[in-house]
XYZ file of C-alpha atoms in Angstrom:
772
model
C 54.539 134.520 151.789
C 54.522 130.753 151.292
C 52.125 131.139 148.368
C 54.478 133.545 146.575
C 57.460 131.307 147.329
C 55.741 128.253 145.840
C 54.743 130.265 142.783
C 58.325 131.479 142.308
C 59.688 127.947 142.581
C 57.110 126.815 140.008
C 58.139 129.543 137.559
C 61.834 128.713 137.982
C 61.147 124.987 137.478
C 59.101 125.730 134.361
C 61.889 127.764 132.771
C 64.481 125.135 133.722
C 62.409 122.474 132.005
C 61.945 124.721 128.980
C 65.670 125.479 128.805
C 66.405 121.730 128.828
C 63.828 120.940 126.134
C 65.489 119.648 122.991
C 64.587 121.711 119.963
C 63.075 119.833 117.038
C 64.565 120.385 113.568
C 61.609 122.676 112.773
C 62.381 124.748 115.863
C 66.121 124.735 115.199
C 65.863 125.575 111.464
C 63.273 128.017 110.150
C 63.345 126.324 106.740
C 63.093 122.658 107.767
C 60.671 120.666 105.618
C 60.412 123.495 103.075
C 64.010 123.886 101.824
C 67.040 121.642 101.981
C 69.724 121.981 104.648
C 73.442 122.316 103.935
C 75.693 119.497 105.115
C 77.410 121.614 107.758
C 74.003 122.620 109.125
C 72.956 118.977 109.449
C 76.191 118.291 111.330
C 75.620 121.369 113.512
C 72.201 120.041 114.540
C 73.694 116.631 115.412
C 76.340 118.391 117.491
C 73.546 120.320 119.195
C 71.783 117.049 120.066
C 75.083 115.628 121.299
C 75.440 118.573 123.679
C 71.837 118.286 124.891
C 71.447 114.532 125.316
C 73.407 111.672 126.877
C 71.863 109.261 124.364
C 73.929 110.400 121.387
C 77.600 110.775 120.528
C 79.562 111.561 117.357
C 82.768 110.278 115.792
C 84.529 111.621 112.717
C 85.782 108.803 110.521
C 86.971 110.603 107.424
C 87.191 113.666 105.199
C 85.906 114.057 101.645
C 87.962 115.157 98.659
C 86.653 118.694 99.174
C 87.478 118.687 102.882
C 84.033 118.055 104.389
C 84.063 115.939 107.550
C 82.363 112.530 107.555
C 80.726 111.485 110.817
C 79.130 108.496 112.453
C 76.441 109.176 115.033
C 75.851 106.643 117.808
C 72.462 106.525 119.537
C 71.696 104.313 122.509
C 71.103 104.477 126.248
C 73.620 106.478 128.240
C 74.849 103.251 129.824
C 75.461 101.659 126.432
C 77.268 104.736 125.122
C 79.518 104.648 128.197
C 80.364 101.047 127.274
C 80.463 101.482 123.514
C 83.942 100.014 123.099
C 83.098 96.835 125.027
C 79.967 96.425 122.839
C 82.077 96.795 119.702
C 84.777 94.383 120.869
C 82.158 91.839 121.942
C 80.603 91.911 118.483
C 83.968 91.492 116.751
C 84.724 88.606 119.106
C 81.383 87.012 118.196
C 82.353 87.375 114.538
C 85.724 85.751 115.129
C 87.515 88.836 113.846
C 88.960 89.471 117.319
C 90.191 86.282 118.924
C 90.781 87.833 122.357
C 87.717 87.524 124.562
C 86.722 90.922 126.020
C 86.834 91.348 129.777
C 83.118 92.204 129.696
C 80.813 90.461 127.224
C 78.251 93.080 126.223
C 75.918 91.982 123.436
C 73.624 94.533 121.823
C 71.834 94.619 118.477
C 73.721 96.877 116.056
C 71.644 98.778 113.485
C 73.517 100.895 110.918
C 71.615 103.341 108.682
C 73.342 105.003 105.714
C 71.922 108.094 104.028
C 72.554 109.784 100.711
C 75.315 107.977 98.851
C 73.766 109.788 95.893
C 73.998 113.406 96.994
C 71.065 114.665 94.967
C 68.735 112.172 96.639
C 68.698 114.851 99.275
C 65.561 113.855 101.182
C 67.620 111.050 102.735
C 70.157 113.241 104.542
C 67.406 115.784 105.203
C 65.535 113.141 107.208
C 68.417 112.413 109.595
C 67.775 115.339 112.016
C 64.144 114.281 112.411
C 64.996 110.612 112.991
C 67.595 111.559 115.598
C 65.182 113.948 117.284
C 62.598 111.194 117.662
C 65.207 108.869 119.154
C 66.711 111.170 121.798
C 64.177 113.888 122.640
C 61.563 111.778 124.403
C 58.744 112.702 122.005
C 58.508 109.041 120.984
C 58.098 107.000 124.163
C 58.899 103.763 122.307
C 62.549 104.733 121.795
C 63.482 104.352 125.471
C 63.058 100.571 125.335
C 64.779 100.282 121.937
C 67.920 101.992 123.145
C 68.352 99.590 126.052
C 69.284 96.620 123.851
C 70.223 98.348 120.589
C 73.011 100.613 119.370
C 72.044 102.658 116.310
C 74.820 103.921 114.052
C 73.834 106.603 111.562
C 75.966 107.936 108.732
C 74.067 111.131 107.854
C 75.701 111.628 104.445
C 77.875 109.171 102.557
C 78.496 111.811 99.885
C 78.728 115.274 101.474
C 80.381 116.844 98.406
C 77.609 115.706 96.053
C 74.929 116.583 98.593
C 76.131 120.166 98.996
C 76.566 120.515 95.229
C 72.871 119.748 94.868
C 71.729 121.891 97.807
C 73.714 124.885 96.500
C 72.026 124.440 93.126
C 68.552 124.158 94.615
C 68.934 127.163 96.888
C 70.303 129.306 94.079
C 67.426 128.471 91.732
C 64.475 128.610 94.152
C 62.672 131.626 95.518
C 60.053 132.210 98.207
C 57.228 130.538 96.309
C 57.059 126.831 95.541
C 57.181 125.775 91.897
C 55.862 122.206 91.634
C 55.700 122.357 87.830
C 58.212 119.941 86.312
C 59.575 122.489 83.811
C 60.734 125.010 86.401
C 64.522 125.282 86.595
C 64.787 123.931 90.152
C 63.655 120.554 88.749
C 66.356 120.455 86.067
C 69.705 119.908 87.767
C 72.772 120.912 85.719
C 75.774 118.747 84.833
C 77.387 116.844 86.551
C 74.609 116.668 89.202
C 74.995 116.003 92.904
C 74.596 112.261 92.424
C 78.356 111.831 92.245
C 81.274 112.651 94.499
C 84.028 115.147 93.717
C 85.550 112.936 91.009
C 82.088 112.147 89.625
C 82.080 108.510 90.746
C 78.868 106.701 91.614
C 79.866 105.526 95.099
C 76.725 103.399 95.407
C 78.594 100.820 93.333
C 81.907 101.217 95.149
C 81.298 99.266 98.375
C 83.291 96.183 97.353
C 85.863 97.786 95.030
C 86.658 100.808 97.207
C 88.216 103.069 94.593
C 87.182 106.355 96.223
C 88.552 108.111 99.288
C 85.152 108.349 100.953
C 84.414 104.651 100.380
C 87.772 103.483 101.703
C 87.356 105.445 104.928
C 83.753 104.321 105.367
C 84.562 100.637 104.790
C 87.287 100.784 107.444
C 84.758 102.295 109.872
C 82.072 99.773 108.894
C 84.348 96.787 109.447
C 85.342 98.076 112.881
C 81.729 97.327 113.848
C 80.193 94.713 111.510
C 76.573 95.671 112.257
C 73.734 93.149 112.273
C 71.281 95.287 110.282
C 72.140 97.741 107.514
C 69.634 100.040 105.815
C 70.719 102.075 102.779
C 68.420 105.070 102.142
C 67.933 106.271 98.541
C 65.516 108.115 96.287
C 64.098 107.184 92.888
C 61.703 108.693 90.339
C 59.257 111.147 91.901
C 56.156 109.325 90.637
C 57.144 106.095 92.368
C 55.805 104.925 95.718
C 58.053 103.948 98.629
C 60.133 100.800 98.188
C 61.392 98.734 101.114
C 62.426 95.135 101.831
C 62.026 92.309 101.034
C 64.090 92.402 97.848
C 63.249 90.546 94.659
C 65.086 87.507 93.291
C 67.838 86.868 92.438
C 69.200 86.465 95.943
C 72.752 85.206 96.008
C 72.889 81.539 96.951
C 75.242 82.290 99.869
C 72.662 84.364 101.764
C 71.454 82.560 104.868
C 67.861 81.574 105.527
C 67.662 84.112 108.332
C 68.940 86.919 106.085
C 66.181 86.098 103.607
C 63.395 85.656 106.143
C 64.169 88.696 108.257
C 63.872 90.895 105.165
C 60.201 89.941 105.132
C 59.869 90.485 108.882
C 61.178 94.018 108.531
C 59.044 94.723 105.461
C 55.863 93.662 107.248
C 56.666 95.978 110.136
C 57.104 98.916 107.744
C 53.913 97.962 105.930
C 51.870 98.058 109.147
C 52.703 101.761 109.593
C 52.225 102.655 105.931
C 48.876 100.842 105.897
C 47.626 102.899 108.858
C 48.617 106.147 107.164
C 47.353 105.153 103.732
C 50.808 105.560 102.150
C 51.486 103.490 99.039
C 54.535 101.229 98.916
C 55.946 98.231 97.096
C 58.328 95.330 97.744
C 59.874 92.368 95.869
C 60.390 94.209 92.590
C 63.429 95.606 90.743
C 65.968 95.612 93.592
C 67.686 92.241 94.108
C 70.475 90.971 96.358
C 73.180 89.759 93.995
C 75.880 92.169 92.770
C 78.275 92.509 95.734
C 79.158 96.195 95.618
C 75.932 97.827 96.844
C 74.956 99.138 100.258
C 72.654 96.171 100.788
C 74.720 93.289 99.370
C 78.154 94.127 100.792
C 76.637 94.173 104.303
C 74.762 90.929 103.505
C 78.030 89.242 102.564
C 79.418 90.612 105.838
C 76.812 88.904 108.007
C 74.181 91.668 108.189
C 70.622 91.833 106.962
C 71.211 94.438 104.271
C 68.395 96.420 102.677
C 67.795 99.202 100.188
C 65.059 101.777 100.879
C 63.847 104.020 98.060
C 61.741 107.145 98.611
C 60.182 108.930 95.645
C 62.074 112.060 94.748
C 65.622 112.554 93.401
C 66.834 115.873 92.023
C 63.846 116.320 89.710
C 61.526 116.710 92.701
C 63.095 119.953 93.955
C 61.275 121.372 96.987
C 57.899 120.134 95.754
C 56.632 118.537 92.575
C 53.260 117.670 91.138
C 52.744 113.939 90.644
C 50.908 112.184 87.860
C 48.087 111.288 90.274
C 47.509 114.966 91.080
C 49.196 114.941 94.500
C 52.229 117.054 95.368
C 55.403 115.519 96.791
C 57.254 117.815 99.223
C 60.433 117.683 101.252
C 58.302 117.195 104.342
C 56.701 114.104 102.773
C 60.127 112.581 102.278
C 61.109 113.340 105.876
C 57.895 111.798 107.187
C 58.255 108.595 105.144
C 61.946 108.098 105.929
C 61.366 108.780 109.617
C 58.691 106.085 109.831
C 60.842 103.555 107.968
C 63.965 104.422 109.945
C 62.213 104.095 113.308
C 60.435 100.933 112.166
C 63.793 99.380 111.241
C 65.114 100.125 114.720
C 61.919 98.909 116.389
C 61.788 95.507 114.678
C 65.517 95.038 115.252
C 65.185 95.825 118.953
C 62.242 93.455 119.352
C 64.249 90.675 117.708
C 67.633 91.571 119.180
C 68.373 88.171 120.695
C 67.472 86.350 117.491
C 69.512 88.778 115.364
C 72.599 88.389 117.534
C 72.225 84.597 117.670
C 72.010 84.292 113.874
C 74.917 86.701 113.397
C 77.089 84.506 115.633
C 75.970 81.384 113.780
C 76.741 83.036 110.426
C 80.345 83.635 111.466
C 80.763 80.263 113.199
C 79.738 78.509 109.979
C 82.071 80.756 107.955
C 84.987 79.212 109.842
C 83.716 75.674 110.491
C 81.833 75.007 107.246
C 82.586 77.653 104.597
C 80.206 77.898 101.659
C 81.321 77.108 98.134
C 83.222 74.172 96.701
C 86.664 75.763 97.017
C 88.426 75.686 100.373
C 91.617 77.514 99.416
C 93.194 79.659 96.721
C 96.648 80.474 95.429
C 97.074 83.866 93.785
C 100.355 83.963 91.922
C 102.671 86.830 92.666
C 101.971 89.635 90.223
C 102.584 93.383 90.013
C 98.996 94.082 91.095
C 98.943 91.643 94.035
C 99.847 94.339 96.566
C 96.820 96.402 95.522
C 94.590 93.355 95.896
C 96.077 92.786 99.357
C 95.122 96.348 100.328
C 91.541 95.673 99.220
C 91.474 92.490 101.323
C 92.887 94.373 104.324
C 90.114 96.972 104.313
C 87.461 94.244 104.199
C 89.106 92.054 106.823
C 89.817 89.151 104.453
C 92.696 87.051 105.788
C 95.573 85.828 103.650
C 99.194 84.720 103.950
C 102.177 84.328 101.612
C 104.014 81.164 100.727
C 107.439 80.919 102.358
C 108.823 78.129 100.184
C 108.387 76.529 96.796
C 106.086 73.553 96.311
C 104.222 71.712 93.572
C 100.422 71.439 93.525
C 97.549 70.717 91.165
C 94.493 72.962 91.174
C 91.769 74.530 89.091
C 93.217 77.391 87.044
C 90.772 80.287 86.545
C 92.396 81.712 83.446
C 92.554 78.462 81.447
C 89.370 76.997 82.977
C 91.184 73.723 83.530
C 92.880 71.678 86.221
C 96.633 71.949 85.900
C 99.888 71.706 87.797
C 101.464 74.786 89.316
C 104.664 75.688 91.057
C 103.908 77.627 94.225
C 106.693 80.150 94.766
C 107.714 82.273 97.695
C 105.549 85.402 97.666
C 102.442 83.773 96.188
C 99.297 84.639 98.149
C 97.640 81.763 100.019
C 93.999 82.137 101.101
C 91.995 79.677 103.187
C 88.225 80.033 102.919
C 87.730 78.879 106.518
C 87.864 82.362 108.003
C 85.397 84.935 109.400
C 84.995 86.842 106.114
C 84.603 83.632 104.125
C 81.325 84.555 102.421
C 82.580 87.921 101.166
C 85.792 86.255 99.986
C 83.939 83.498 98.135
C 81.573 85.967 96.463
C 84.369 88.273 95.303
C 86.351 85.306 93.954
C 83.322 83.751 92.277
C 84.170 82.763 88.722
C 80.650 82.202 87.387
C 77.894 83.449 89.735
C 74.662 81.484 89.455
C 71.480 83.516 88.938
C 68.156 82.295 90.298
C 66.484 84.842 88.002
C 67.926 86.345 84.832
C 66.268 89.730 85.431
C 68.867 91.435 87.599
C 69.652 95.047 88.459
C 73.364 95.113 87.648
C 76.361 93.238 86.239
C 76.755 89.501 86.781
C 80.533 89.018 86.637
C 83.241 90.480 88.864
C 85.833 87.834 89.838
C 88.838 89.559 91.433
C 91.570 87.410 89.795
C 90.442 88.680 86.393
C 89.977 92.264 87.563
C 93.524 92.302 88.946
C 95.022 90.301 86.043
C 96.426 87.758 88.501
C 96.657 84.017 87.900
C 94.472 82.126 90.366
C 94.305 78.467 91.354
C 91.439 77.063 93.442
C 91.440 73.907 95.576
C 88.631 71.807 97.039
C 90.639 71.127 100.205
C 92.529 73.417 102.592
C 96.201 73.910 101.728
C 98.839 72.919 104.249
C 101.783 75.099 103.345
C 104.318 77.008 105.374
C 103.307 80.654 105.158
C 104.235 84.100 106.403
C 102.173 87.237 106.974
C 104.507 89.498 105.026
C 105.078 89.456 101.283
C 108.610 88.977 100.064
C 109.961 92.042 98.308
C 111.716 91.445 95.022
C 115.132 93.031 95.071
C 116.115 95.772 92.677
C 119.550 95.606 91.108
C 120.745 99.171 91.519
C 124.317 100.447 91.560
C 125.628 103.970 91.601
C 126.909 105.894 88.577
C 124.573 104.066 86.194
C 124.540 104.474 82.443
C 120.807 103.728 82.391
C 117.941 102.718 84.693
C 115.455 100.056 83.565
C 111.937 100.155 85.040
C 109.465 97.378 84.156
C 106.245 98.342 82.394
C 103.727 95.995 84.012
C 101.482 97.802 86.503
C 99.877 101.060 87.602
C 103.078 101.864 89.507
C 104.945 101.877 86.192
C 102.586 104.522 84.815
C 102.848 106.515 88.039
C 106.638 106.699 87.997
C 106.634 107.501 84.271
C 104.226 110.378 84.957
C 106.519 111.611 87.742
C 109.565 111.418 85.478
C 107.792 113.499 82.833
C 106.718 116.009 85.481
C 110.322 116.362 86.657
C 111.543 116.973 83.121
C 113.322 113.663 82.523
C 113.749 112.343 79.021
C 112.521 108.766 78.911
C 112.781 105.958 76.368
C 110.819 102.751 75.914
C 112.139 99.401 74.684
C 110.307 98.400 71.500
C 112.249 95.156 71.105
C 113.750 92.752 73.588
C 117.479 93.037 74.343
C 119.951 91.619 76.876
C 122.571 93.513 78.867
C 125.048 91.753 81.177
C 122.686 88.782 81.402
C 119.635 90.937 82.268
C 116.731 90.922 79.793
C 115.090 94.208 78.880
C 111.520 93.303 77.909
C 109.422 95.188 75.387
C 107.790 98.180 77.040
C 110.477 98.644 79.688
C 111.074 102.270 80.643
C 114.683 103.369 80.159
C 116.039 106.518 81.796
C 119.513 107.218 80.428
C 122.207 109.469 81.796
C 123.015 110.540 78.241
C 119.489 111.896 77.713
C 119.480 113.712 81.047
C 122.851 115.455 81.344
C 121.071 118.449 82.881
C 120.175 116.358 85.955
C 122.947 116.867 88.522
C 121.447 114.366 91.014
C 120.633 111.757 88.365
C 121.489 108.591 90.329
C 120.241 109.810 93.695
C 116.932 111.047 92.298
C 116.273 107.920 90.207
C 116.957 105.463 93.034
C 114.831 107.551 95.411
C 111.901 107.558 92.966
C 112.193 103.829 92.283
C 112.061 103.100 96.011
C 109.283 105.590 96.805
C 107.020 104.119 94.104
C 107.860 100.614 95.365
C 109.007 99.506 91.942
C 110.163 95.883 91.850
C 112.723 94.375 89.455
C 114.272 97.713 88.522
C 117.808 97.401 87.173
C 120.626 99.886 86.666
C 122.951 99.254 83.734
C 126.582 100.309 83.686
C 126.950 100.083 79.919
C 124.803 100.712 76.856
C 126.460 97.849 74.928
C 124.161 94.846 74.634
C 124.886 91.127 74.878
C 122.034 90.478 72.481
C 119.755 92.825 70.543
C 120.163 96.543 70.043
C 122.293 98.900 72.130
C 120.590 101.444 74.389
C 121.467 104.271 72.041
C 119.935 102.503 69.014
C 116.511 102.004 67.451
C 115.457 99.382 69.999
C 114.819 102.226 72.434
C 112.465 104.988 71.321
C 112.105 108.381 72.991
C 108.707 108.928 74.627
C 107.211 112.363 74.269
C 105.548 113.643 77.427
C 101.759 113.555 76.886
C 99.906 116.849 76.800
C 96.399 115.629 77.488
C 93.044 117.197 76.710
C 89.675 115.733 77.629
C 86.134 117.018 77.784
C 83.401 117.508 80.334
C 80.077 119.280 80.526
C 76.571 118.812 79.202
C 76.187 115.687 77.076
C 79.371 114.078 78.386
C 79.047 111.098 80.715
C 79.856 112.490 84.160
C 80.964 109.029 85.300
C 83.379 108.559 82.439
C 84.655 112.123 82.527
C 85.269 111.653 86.235
C 87.130 108.387 85.681
C 89.493 110.096 83.255
C 90.007 113.023 85.616
C 90.550 110.723 88.599
C 93.051 108.585 86.689
C 95.247 111.507 85.736
C 94.718 113.812 88.699
C 94.614 111.313 91.563
C 96.292 108.099 90.438
C 98.981 109.461 88.108
C 99.155 112.976 89.571
C 99.622 114.188 86.006
C 98.144 117.310 84.467
C 95.088 116.910 82.247
C 93.176 119.811 80.708
C 89.393 119.455 81.055
C 87.254 121.624 78.818
C 83.477 121.712 78.526
C 82.458 120.257 75.173
C 80.531 123.417 74.265
C 83.871 125.272 74.330
C 85.594 122.884 71.896
C 86.020 125.559 69.244
C 87.906 127.805 71.682
C 90.654 125.200 72.208
C 93.887 125.316 70.264
C 94.302 121.605 69.565
C 97.936 121.993 68.520
C 98.828 122.587 72.200
C 98.027 118.926 72.894
C 99.346 115.637 71.575
C 96.704 113.427 73.235
C 92.915 113.856 73.274
C 90.535 111.608 75.196
C 86.898 111.705 74.081
C 84.717 110.388 76.933
C 81.502 108.440 76.650
C 78.324 110.490 76.342
C 75.548 111.673 74.059
C 77.211 114.856 72.818
C 77.382 115.335 69.076
C 80.590 115.675 67.053
C 79.475 117.871 64.187
C 81.122 117.882 60.767
C 83.374 120.848 61.505
C 84.689 119.360 64.766
C 85.152 115.975 63.136
C 87.264 117.640 60.461
C 89.417 119.399 63.071
C 90.003 116.128 64.928
C 90.903 114.370 61.672
C 93.442 117.042 60.720
C 94.891 116.995 64.236
C 95.461 113.220 64.109
C 97.090 113.529 60.685
C 99.554 115.937 62.266
C 100.525 113.272 64.802
C 97.907 113.635 67.541
C 96.729 110.549 69.419
C 92.978 110.236 69.799
C 91.430 107.939 72.430
C 87.691 107.370 72.003
C 85.710 105.685 74.783
C 82.522 103.591 74.842
C 79.445 105.022 73.115
C 81.372 107.861 71.495
C 82.979 105.267 69.218
C 79.583 104.985 67.495
C 80.022 108.526 66.153
C 83.027 107.392 64.124
C 81.131 104.720 62.205
C 81.091 105.027 58.428
C 83.027 108.309 58.424
C 85.765 109.298 56.012
C 89.178 109.527 57.606
C 88.726 108.589 61.241
C 86.379 105.618 61.195
C 85.471 102.410 62.998
C 83.843 99.589 61.047
C 81.204 97.459 62.723
C 81.528 94.841 59.984
C 84.644 93.734 58.154
C 82.863 93.264 54.812
C 79.632 94.258 53.094
C 78.577 90.590 53.095
C 78.894 90.448 56.905
C 76.846 93.619 57.216
C 74.073 92.281 54.974
C 73.984 88.947 56.810
C 73.568 90.752 60.162
C 70.781 92.948 58.761
C 68.975 89.911 57.333
C 69.245 88.110 60.674
C 67.890 91.116 62.549
C 64.949 91.474 60.142
C 64.126 87.768 60.482
C 64.173 88.035 64.289
C 61.936 91.128 64.253
C 59.363 89.224 62.172
C 59.470 86.292 64.594
C 59.120 88.621 67.602
C 55.655 89.666 66.409
C 54.302 86.383 67.733
C 55.809 86.723 71.222
C 53.676 87.466 74.266
C 53.816 90.935 75.844
C 54.503 89.676 79.365
C 57.884 88.234 78.403
C 59.103 91.458 76.758
C 61.404 92.493 79.638
C 63.171 89.133 79.775
C 63.607 88.997 75.995
C 65.147 92.464 75.945
C 67.556 91.497 78.727
C 68.601 88.371 76.826
C 69.687 90.566 73.910
C 72.107 92.533 76.068
C 75.202 91.821 78.118
C 74.633 92.369 81.824
C 78.332 92.055 82.533
C 80.722 89.473 81.146
C 84.422 88.936 81.712
C 86.020 88.603 78.299
C 89.363 87.014 77.531
C 91.124 89.150 74.916
C 93.964 87.770 72.843
C 96.440 90.570 72.222
C 99.428 91.119 69.989
C 102.175 91.565 72.558
C 104.459 93.124 69.938
C 102.163 96.147 69.680
C 103.033 99.080 71.982
C 99.471 99.146 73.371
C 99.945 95.578 74.628
C 103.369 95.976 76.215
C 103.366 94.478 79.701
C 100.046 92.657 79.263
C 101.328 89.350 77.954
C 99.335 87.389 75.378
C 95.961 87.762 77.080
C 94.066 90.472 78.890
C 90.740 90.223 80.740
C 88.158 92.969 80.491
C 84.601 93.524 81.712
C 82.099 93.939 78.901
C 78.790 95.574 79.857
C 77.205 96.100 76.454
C 76.587 94.078 73.302
C 78.392 96.573 71.033
C 81.142 95.110 68.893
C 83.400 96.092 66.021
C 85.315 94.164 63.398
C 89.091 94.088 63.400
C 89.989 97.418 61.845
C 91.881 97.740 58.598
C 95.417 99.107 58.832
C 95.360 98.684 62.633
C 98.827 97.125 62.512
C 100.350 99.920 60.425
C-alpha cells in the first residue's frame, strides 16, 4: 500500500514539474530556427514567459504608425522586479536628473539591449526569445547570479512595421525546402524593403533628431531609465563575420576613459566565447563612435557604454544562404551568435556592476561640476522654430530656461563666426552647460567637431542652431540672468469682423496652416512686396486670407481665429481695411492668389525609399495634405494635367526620352517640377529642362583638364592610402551657408541666408534665366 502511494506521489510530482517547465522557443514554435517569426508571435512568447516566470515583466511604451505595440521587457530577480521603480529612481537620482533622494537607495547595473531598428535584419529580433529563455528558464545556471545585481531591459523590435514587412515577404516567397542559392527570390527583397519604418525612414540615424513616432516614444522610455550599458544589435552583409566592440577611431573627444576602456573589456569577454567555438569575428574596424544619432553614440553621450553589434545576414540571407567560403549561414546560426553575445554582455556587466555604477555616477557629477567643452552657456535667440527645438530638448532631458528681461551681452556668434554684441530679449532661450545632460548638449551644439581620424562612418556636421535656423551665441562663462521656465507667447493682433487676416510665412507652422486652409477650401493670397497697413508691416511671403475672396465662408472670422490659435501661430494680425499706408492695397498686385497644389510624386523600384518616404511623411504627416504617390513604372498611366506640382525623388530610375518630353510639355503648360538630389543629374545637358554643371565651356574644359591631371598624378600613389584619398574627394557632411535672394518667392521668410547640410560633392553653376 505504501509502495503504491509513494509511486503515485512520484508520478504526480513529475507531472507537476513538467507542467511548470518553461518551453524553449523551439518547443513553443515548430518553425523556430528554420523560418522567421512574426512580431506578434515574438510578443506572444514574451507574454508566455511573463506568465511562467517571476523573473520577467513587460511594459508597453508606444505604438507604431501601423498600430503594432512596442514593448520593453525587464529581466531580473523577482526581488528586483518587485522594486523596479526604486531602482529606476535611484539611477535617475545618481544621474542628477531627479533631485529628490529616493526613500530606498537601490543601485543595480542597468543593461539595455535593442534589437532590429532595421526590420529586415531579422535575425536580431528572432534571437530575443532564445536570449530571454536562457535568462529565465534555469537552463543557464550563470544567469541566477547575474540577475541579483543587474536589471536587463530588452526592446525586442525597434521597428515592428519594417520587421513584419520583411517576414511577410520571406514567408510568402519560401517553401518547404531551403534555397541557399543567392539568386532565389527569397534573397531578393522587393522595394521598399523592411529596413525602414512605415514612412520609409532609416530610424538607425534618428536617435538624436527624433523625427519619427517610434523614435520619439522610445527616447522618452530610454531617458526614464538612462541605462549604464547599451547594445544595439544589427546585421550586415552575409559574407561578413561577427562584429562587436571595441569600436574603431574616431571616438568623440567627450567620451570618458571608462567608456573607451570598457568597450575593450566587453569585447574580450565576447572573444573568449567565440574563440572556444571557433567562430570568426572582428573589432576596431568600420564602426566608430562619433556621429551622435546612432544607437551606440546617443547612449554614449547619455552616460552609457554604447556599442553596435553586427551579425552577418540582412535580407539577402533569407532562411539560409551559401557563403563564399562554402559554409551555409542559417537563421539558427544568427540566433546562436546573438545569444552568446547578448549573454556575454550581461555577464561582463554583472561582474563589473560596482565599477559601472561608480563611473556612471562620476560621469554625471562631472557633467554638472566640470562640464566638457569651452562654452559654459548659450543664448538661442527667439525664432519661429525655437519651440520645436525645445521639444527636442525636452525628450532628451536637456535643461533650458527663457530670459525674463532684456540685457546686453557679448558672445561668440555661430552664424557670423565672430564675437559680437547682442541684445538678449525676453523669450530668448538660455542654456547652462553645467547640467546632467551636459555632454549630449555640448555634442549637439558642436559647431566644428574634431575628428581623430578622417575615415568615419557618417556625416561630420550637425550643429542644432544651424539645423533649426536659429541665431546662437556661446559664452565661456555661465550666464547670470533672470530666467523663467516658460516661454513668452507673442500676442496676435486679432479683432472681429476683419477685412483680412495676415499670417507670417516663417516656419513649418505657416506651411501647416496654409495646407489646412487649402483643404478647407479657402482662397489664399501671398504678399509679393512689402506693404504697411495701420502701422503694421506685411512682409513678403505673408499669407493673406481675405473676406472678399471667401464670401462663401459663413463663419469666416470664427474659423480663422480658431485655426490661428490651434496652430499656435504667432504675430498674426487681422486688418480692418484693405487700404494701405504704404505700398499696394490688399486688392492689388502686391498680393497674388495662391493656387492650391495638386501634388504628384513617385515611389517604387529605382526610387530612393528614404527620399520617397521623406516626401510622403512631409505631406501626409507634417502638413496633413494630400499627395498622390505612383510607382515610377506606372508613369505613363498618369494624366499629368490633373496635377500642378510634381516632385521627382532621388533614385537610380531612368527618365527616358518620351517621359522627359512629357515632363517638359507639362512644365511649359504651367506645371511646377521639383527635382531632388541625384535625379538632378538626369537633367544635365538636355534641351528644354536642363541643369548646367558649368556656367561656360571654358569652366567645363578647365575642370576636365584638372581632373585629367589629378588622375595622372594618382598613378604614383600607394594602394594602402586609397580609402583615405577617396574620402578626401567627397563631402562627409558639411553645413553650408547659402546666400539667397530674399525677393524671390522661394526665399520668402528665410532672410538673406539659409543653412543647409551638404552630404555630397555635387555642384551646379548658377542657372541661366533663373531670375525670370
